[in-house]
mmCIF file of C-alpha atoms in Angstrom:
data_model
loop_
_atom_site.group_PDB
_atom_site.id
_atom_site.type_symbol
_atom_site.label_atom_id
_atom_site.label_comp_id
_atom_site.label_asym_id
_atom_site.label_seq_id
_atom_site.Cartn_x
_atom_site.Cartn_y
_atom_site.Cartn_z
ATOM 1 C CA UNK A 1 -133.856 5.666 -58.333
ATOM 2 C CA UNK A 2 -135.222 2.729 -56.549
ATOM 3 C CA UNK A 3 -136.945 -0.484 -58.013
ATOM 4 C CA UNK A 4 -140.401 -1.043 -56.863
ATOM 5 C CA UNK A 5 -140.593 -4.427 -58.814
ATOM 6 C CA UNK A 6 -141.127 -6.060 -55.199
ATOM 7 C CA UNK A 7 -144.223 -4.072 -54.158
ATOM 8 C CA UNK A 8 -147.211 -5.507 -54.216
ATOM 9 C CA UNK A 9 -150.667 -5.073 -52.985
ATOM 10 C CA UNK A 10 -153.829 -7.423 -52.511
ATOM 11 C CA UNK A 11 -156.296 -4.398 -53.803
ATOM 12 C CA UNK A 12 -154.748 -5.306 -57.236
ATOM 13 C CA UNK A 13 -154.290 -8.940 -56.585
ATOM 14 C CA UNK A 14 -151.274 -9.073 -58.568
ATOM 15 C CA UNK A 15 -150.259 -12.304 -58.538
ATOM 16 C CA UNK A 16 -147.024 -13.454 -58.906
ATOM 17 C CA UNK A 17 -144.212 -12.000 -61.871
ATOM 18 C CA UNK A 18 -142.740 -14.712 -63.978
ATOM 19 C CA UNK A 19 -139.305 -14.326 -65.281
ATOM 20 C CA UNK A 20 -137.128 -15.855 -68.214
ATOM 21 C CA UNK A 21 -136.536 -19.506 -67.010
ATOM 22 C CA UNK A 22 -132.655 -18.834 -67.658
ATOM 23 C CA UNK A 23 -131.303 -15.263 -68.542
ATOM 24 C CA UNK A 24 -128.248 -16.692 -70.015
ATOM 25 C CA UNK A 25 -129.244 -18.709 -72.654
ATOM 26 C CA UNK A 26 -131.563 -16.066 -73.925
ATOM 27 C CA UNK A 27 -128.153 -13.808 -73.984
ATOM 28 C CA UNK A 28 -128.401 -12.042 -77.229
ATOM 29 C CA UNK A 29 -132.134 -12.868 -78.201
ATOM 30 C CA UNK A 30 -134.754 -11.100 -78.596
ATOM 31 C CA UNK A 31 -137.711 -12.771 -78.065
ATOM 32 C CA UNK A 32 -141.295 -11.107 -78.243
ATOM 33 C CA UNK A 33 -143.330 -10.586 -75.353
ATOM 34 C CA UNK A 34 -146.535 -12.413 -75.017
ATOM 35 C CA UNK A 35 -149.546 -10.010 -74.732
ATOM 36 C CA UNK A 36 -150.627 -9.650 -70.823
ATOM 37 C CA UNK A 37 -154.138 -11.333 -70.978
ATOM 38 C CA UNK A 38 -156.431 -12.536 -67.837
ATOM 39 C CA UNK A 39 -155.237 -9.834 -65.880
ATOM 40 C CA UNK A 40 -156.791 -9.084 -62.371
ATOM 41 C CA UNK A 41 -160.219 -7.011 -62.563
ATOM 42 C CA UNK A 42 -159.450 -4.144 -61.208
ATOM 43 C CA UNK A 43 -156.466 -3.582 -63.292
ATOM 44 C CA UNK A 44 -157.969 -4.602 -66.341
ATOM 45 C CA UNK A 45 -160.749 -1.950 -65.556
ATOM 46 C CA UNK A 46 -157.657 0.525 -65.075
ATOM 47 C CA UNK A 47 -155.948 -0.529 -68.641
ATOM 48 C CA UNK A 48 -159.251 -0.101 -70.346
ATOM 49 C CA UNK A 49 -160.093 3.557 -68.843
ATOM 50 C CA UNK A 50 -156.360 4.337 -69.679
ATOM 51 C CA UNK A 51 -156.729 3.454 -73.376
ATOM 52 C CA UNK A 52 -160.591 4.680 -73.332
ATOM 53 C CA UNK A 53 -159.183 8.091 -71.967
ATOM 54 C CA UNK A 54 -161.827 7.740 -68.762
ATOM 55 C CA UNK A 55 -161.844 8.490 -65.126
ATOM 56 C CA UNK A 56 -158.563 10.854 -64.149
ATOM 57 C CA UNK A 57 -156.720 10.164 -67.600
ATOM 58 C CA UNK A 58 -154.239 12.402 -68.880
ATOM 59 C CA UNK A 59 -153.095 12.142 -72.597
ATOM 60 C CA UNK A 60 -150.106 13.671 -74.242
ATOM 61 C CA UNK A 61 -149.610 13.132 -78.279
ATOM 62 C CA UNK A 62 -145.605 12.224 -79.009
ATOM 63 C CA UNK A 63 -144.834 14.150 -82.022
ATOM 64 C CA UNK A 64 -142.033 11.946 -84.204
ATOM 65 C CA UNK A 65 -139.518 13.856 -83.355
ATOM 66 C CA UNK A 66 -136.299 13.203 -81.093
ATOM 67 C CA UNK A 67 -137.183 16.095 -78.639
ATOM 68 C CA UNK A 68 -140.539 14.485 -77.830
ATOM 69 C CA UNK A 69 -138.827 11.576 -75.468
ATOM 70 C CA UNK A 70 -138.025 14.843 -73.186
ATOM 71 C CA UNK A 71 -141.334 16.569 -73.542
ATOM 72 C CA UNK A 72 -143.390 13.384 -72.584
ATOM 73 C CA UNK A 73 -141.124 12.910 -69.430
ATOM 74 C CA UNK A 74 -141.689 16.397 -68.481
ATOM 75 C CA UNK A 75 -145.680 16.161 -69.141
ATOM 76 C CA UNK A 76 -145.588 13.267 -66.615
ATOM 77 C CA UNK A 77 -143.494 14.818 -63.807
ATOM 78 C CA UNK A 78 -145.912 17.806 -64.356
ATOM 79 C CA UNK A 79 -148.965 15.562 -63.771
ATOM 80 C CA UNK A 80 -147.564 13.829 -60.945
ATOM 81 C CA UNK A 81 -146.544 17.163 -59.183
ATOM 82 C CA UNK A 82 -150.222 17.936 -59.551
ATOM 83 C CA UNK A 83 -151.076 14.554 -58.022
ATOM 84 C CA UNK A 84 -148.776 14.941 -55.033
ATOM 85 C CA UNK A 85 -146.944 11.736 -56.167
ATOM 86 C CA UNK A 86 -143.115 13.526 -56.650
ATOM 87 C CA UNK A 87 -141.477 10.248 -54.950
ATOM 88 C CA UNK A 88 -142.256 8.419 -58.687
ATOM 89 C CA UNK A 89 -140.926 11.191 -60.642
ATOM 90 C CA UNK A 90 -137.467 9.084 -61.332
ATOM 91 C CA UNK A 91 -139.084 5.841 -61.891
ATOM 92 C CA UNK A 92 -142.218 7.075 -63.911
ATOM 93 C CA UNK A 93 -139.753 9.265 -66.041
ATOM 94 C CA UNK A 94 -137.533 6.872 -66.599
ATOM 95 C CA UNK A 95 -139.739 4.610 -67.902
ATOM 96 C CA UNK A 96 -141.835 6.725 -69.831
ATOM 97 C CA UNK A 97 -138.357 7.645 -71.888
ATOM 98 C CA UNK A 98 -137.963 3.649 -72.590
ATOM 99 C CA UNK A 99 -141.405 3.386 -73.501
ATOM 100 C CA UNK A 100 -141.943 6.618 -75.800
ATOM 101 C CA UNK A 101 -138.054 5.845 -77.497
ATOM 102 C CA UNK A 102 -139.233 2.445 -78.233
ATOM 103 C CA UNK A 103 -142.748 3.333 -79.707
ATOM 104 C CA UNK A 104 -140.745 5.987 -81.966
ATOM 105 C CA UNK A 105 -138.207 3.638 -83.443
ATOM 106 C CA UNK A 106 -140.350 0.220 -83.360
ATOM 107 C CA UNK A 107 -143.696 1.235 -83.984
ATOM 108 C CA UNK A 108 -143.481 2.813 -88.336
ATOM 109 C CA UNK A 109 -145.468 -0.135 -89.400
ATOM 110 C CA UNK A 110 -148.149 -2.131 -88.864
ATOM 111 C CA UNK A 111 -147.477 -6.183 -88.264
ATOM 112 C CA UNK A 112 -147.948 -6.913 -91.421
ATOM 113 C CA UNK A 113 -145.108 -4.688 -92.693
ATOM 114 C CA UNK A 114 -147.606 -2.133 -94.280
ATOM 115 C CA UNK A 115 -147.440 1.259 -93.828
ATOM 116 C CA UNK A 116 -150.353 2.486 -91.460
ATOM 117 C CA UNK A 117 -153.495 5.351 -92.284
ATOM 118 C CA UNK A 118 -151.859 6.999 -89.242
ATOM 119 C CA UNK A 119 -148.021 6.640 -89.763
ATOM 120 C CA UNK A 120 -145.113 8.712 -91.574
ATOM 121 C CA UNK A 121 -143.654 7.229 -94.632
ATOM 122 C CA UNK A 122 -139.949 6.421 -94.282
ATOM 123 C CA UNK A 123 -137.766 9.962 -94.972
ATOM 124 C CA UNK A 124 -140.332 12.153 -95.010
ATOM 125 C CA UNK A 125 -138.104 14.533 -93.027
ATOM 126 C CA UNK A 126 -135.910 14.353 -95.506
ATOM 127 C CA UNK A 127 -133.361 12.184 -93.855
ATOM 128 C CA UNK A 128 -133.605 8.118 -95.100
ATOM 129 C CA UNK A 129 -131.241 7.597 -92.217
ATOM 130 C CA UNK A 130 -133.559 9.110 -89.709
ATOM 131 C CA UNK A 131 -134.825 6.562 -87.404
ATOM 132 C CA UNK A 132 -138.079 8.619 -86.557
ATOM 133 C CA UNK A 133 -138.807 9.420 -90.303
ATOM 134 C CA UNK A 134 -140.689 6.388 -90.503
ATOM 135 C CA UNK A 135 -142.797 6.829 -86.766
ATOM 136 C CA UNK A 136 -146.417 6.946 -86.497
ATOM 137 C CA UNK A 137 -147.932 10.275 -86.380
ATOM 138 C CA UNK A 138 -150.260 9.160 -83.202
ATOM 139 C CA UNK A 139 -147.927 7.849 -80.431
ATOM 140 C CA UNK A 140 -150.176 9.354 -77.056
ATOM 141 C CA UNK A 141 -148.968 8.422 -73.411
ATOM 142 C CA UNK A 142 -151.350 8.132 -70.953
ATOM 143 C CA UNK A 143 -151.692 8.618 -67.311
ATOM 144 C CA UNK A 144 -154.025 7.593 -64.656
ATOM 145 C CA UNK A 145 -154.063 7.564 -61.075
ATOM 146 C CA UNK A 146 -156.129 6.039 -58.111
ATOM 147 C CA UNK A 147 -155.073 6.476 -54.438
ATOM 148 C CA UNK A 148 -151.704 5.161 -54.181
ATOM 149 C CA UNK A 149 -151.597 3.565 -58.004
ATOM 150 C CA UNK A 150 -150.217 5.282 -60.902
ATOM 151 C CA UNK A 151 -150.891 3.768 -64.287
ATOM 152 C CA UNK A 152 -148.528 4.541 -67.651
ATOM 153 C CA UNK A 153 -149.609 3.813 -70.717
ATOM 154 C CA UNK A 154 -147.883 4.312 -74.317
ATOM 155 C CA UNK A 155 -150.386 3.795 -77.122
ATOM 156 C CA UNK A 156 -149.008 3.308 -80.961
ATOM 157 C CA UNK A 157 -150.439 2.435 -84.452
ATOM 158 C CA UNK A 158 -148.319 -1.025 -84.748
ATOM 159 C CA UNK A 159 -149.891 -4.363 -83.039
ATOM 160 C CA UNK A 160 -146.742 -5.868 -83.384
ATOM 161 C CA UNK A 161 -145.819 -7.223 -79.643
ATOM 162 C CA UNK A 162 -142.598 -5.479 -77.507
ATOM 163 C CA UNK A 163 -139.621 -7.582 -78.088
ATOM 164 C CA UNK A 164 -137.344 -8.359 -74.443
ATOM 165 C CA UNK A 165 -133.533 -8.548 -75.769
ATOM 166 C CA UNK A 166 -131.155 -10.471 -73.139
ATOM 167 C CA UNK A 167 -128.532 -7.668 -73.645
ATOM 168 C CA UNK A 168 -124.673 -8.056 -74.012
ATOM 169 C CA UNK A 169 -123.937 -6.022 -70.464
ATOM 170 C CA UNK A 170 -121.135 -4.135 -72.288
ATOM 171 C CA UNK A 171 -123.430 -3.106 -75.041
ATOM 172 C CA UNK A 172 -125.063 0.434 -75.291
ATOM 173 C CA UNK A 173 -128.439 -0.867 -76.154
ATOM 174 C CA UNK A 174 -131.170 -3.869 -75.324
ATOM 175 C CA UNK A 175 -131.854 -2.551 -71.939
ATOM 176 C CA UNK A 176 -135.037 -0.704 -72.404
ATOM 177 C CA UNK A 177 -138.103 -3.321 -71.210
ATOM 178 C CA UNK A 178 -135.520 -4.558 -68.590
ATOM 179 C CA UNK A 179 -135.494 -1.095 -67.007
ATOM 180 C CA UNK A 180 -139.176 -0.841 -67.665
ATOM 181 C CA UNK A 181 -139.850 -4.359 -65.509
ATOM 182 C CA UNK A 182 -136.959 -2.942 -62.996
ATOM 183 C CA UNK A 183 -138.807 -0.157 -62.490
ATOM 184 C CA UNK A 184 -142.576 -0.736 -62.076
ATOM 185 C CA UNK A 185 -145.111 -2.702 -60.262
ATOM 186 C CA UNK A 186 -145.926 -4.730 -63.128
ATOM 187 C CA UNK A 187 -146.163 -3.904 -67.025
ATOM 188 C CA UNK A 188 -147.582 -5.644 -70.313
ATOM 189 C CA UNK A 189 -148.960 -4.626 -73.278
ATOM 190 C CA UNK A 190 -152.565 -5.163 -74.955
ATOM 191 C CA UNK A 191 -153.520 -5.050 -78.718
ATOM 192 C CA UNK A 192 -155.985 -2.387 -79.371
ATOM 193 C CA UNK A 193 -158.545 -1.998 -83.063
ATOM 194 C CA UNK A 194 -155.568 0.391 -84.060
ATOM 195 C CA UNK A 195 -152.600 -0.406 -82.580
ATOM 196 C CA UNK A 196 -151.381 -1.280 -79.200
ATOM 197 C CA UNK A 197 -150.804 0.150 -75.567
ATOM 198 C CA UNK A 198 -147.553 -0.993 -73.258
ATOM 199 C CA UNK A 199 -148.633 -0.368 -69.611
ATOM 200 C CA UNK A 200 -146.814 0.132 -66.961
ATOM 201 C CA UNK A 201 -147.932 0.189 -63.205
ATOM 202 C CA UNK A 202 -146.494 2.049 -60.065
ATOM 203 C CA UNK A 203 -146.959 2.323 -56.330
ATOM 204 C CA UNK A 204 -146.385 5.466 -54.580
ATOM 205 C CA UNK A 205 -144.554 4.428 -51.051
#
């Protein structure tokens, strides 16, 4: 897997990708991620169409179950085989797998620590312990492509913005929107009227 966090492209006009000021005194935060507004028009357009399901949008529903991390990944290598764009397969399914794992552990409640219309109470699979017991019931990823540009989407029921942890580098954990920024063009996330969609944006070579 290569990173294609250095591409770039002037269609896009992507303007420049800020960074924390100082990685290690953020070690062991977690901070949350300020929504992605005034983005350029042409990807704004694309976000919208994504979330709007318009124009060559895919969408696959994420059941709450463990086993749906691995069925998402393999919808998306299936559409990109179909879209003669098999170079992204790692990056695209690696991030998809961050992005679908955190929606079904992070996103069971709303932001105002209410259970949703749209979301599972907690244990309802009979487990308490079960981290996915308490996952919303409509978790969709979404694809779209134009020429060169593939755009990821994960839409949830919670408006409650992606948190960035500086990890401990000998932890198991914390990684997950690191890889996601490590791995695409660009990402953010945008509050929707029920919920929220995390983007993420690749280039084929």
């Amino acid at each position: 897997m290569t990173s294609r966090h250095a591409h770039d492209d002037t269609r896009w006009e992507l303007g420049p990708l800020a960074g924390p000021d100082d990685p290690r005194a953020q070690a062991g935060r977690s901070t949350p991620v300020p929504e992605a507004f005034d983005l350029p028009p042409r990807l704004d357009k694309a976000v919208t169409a994504l979330t709007e399901l318009r124009g060559s949008t895919v969408s696959f529903t994420v059941e709450p179950d463990p086993e749906s991390v691995t069925e998402a990944r393999h919808f998306a290598i299936a559409r990109l085989a179909e879209w003669s764009m098999a170079e992204l397969v790692d990056d695209v399914g690696l991030v998809v797998s961050e992005l679908v794992t955190n929606a079904l552990r992070h996103s069971g409640k709303t932001a105002g620590g209410r259970p949703g219309d749209d979301v599972h109470r907690e244990g309802v699979y009979g487990d308490p312990a079960d981290p996915l017991g308490s996952a919303p019931s409509a978790i969709r990823l979404r694809l779209g492509h134009e020429g060169p540009w593939l755009l990821c989407g994960i839409m949830d029921a919670s408006r409650t913005a992606p948190r960035r942890k500086e990890p401990d580098y000998i932890a198991e954990t914390g990684r997950g929107l690191h890889l996601v920024e490590s791995f695409s063009v660009r990402w953010g996330w945008r509050a929707l009227a029920q919920g929220k969609v995390v983007w993420a944006l690749f280039r084929s070579p």
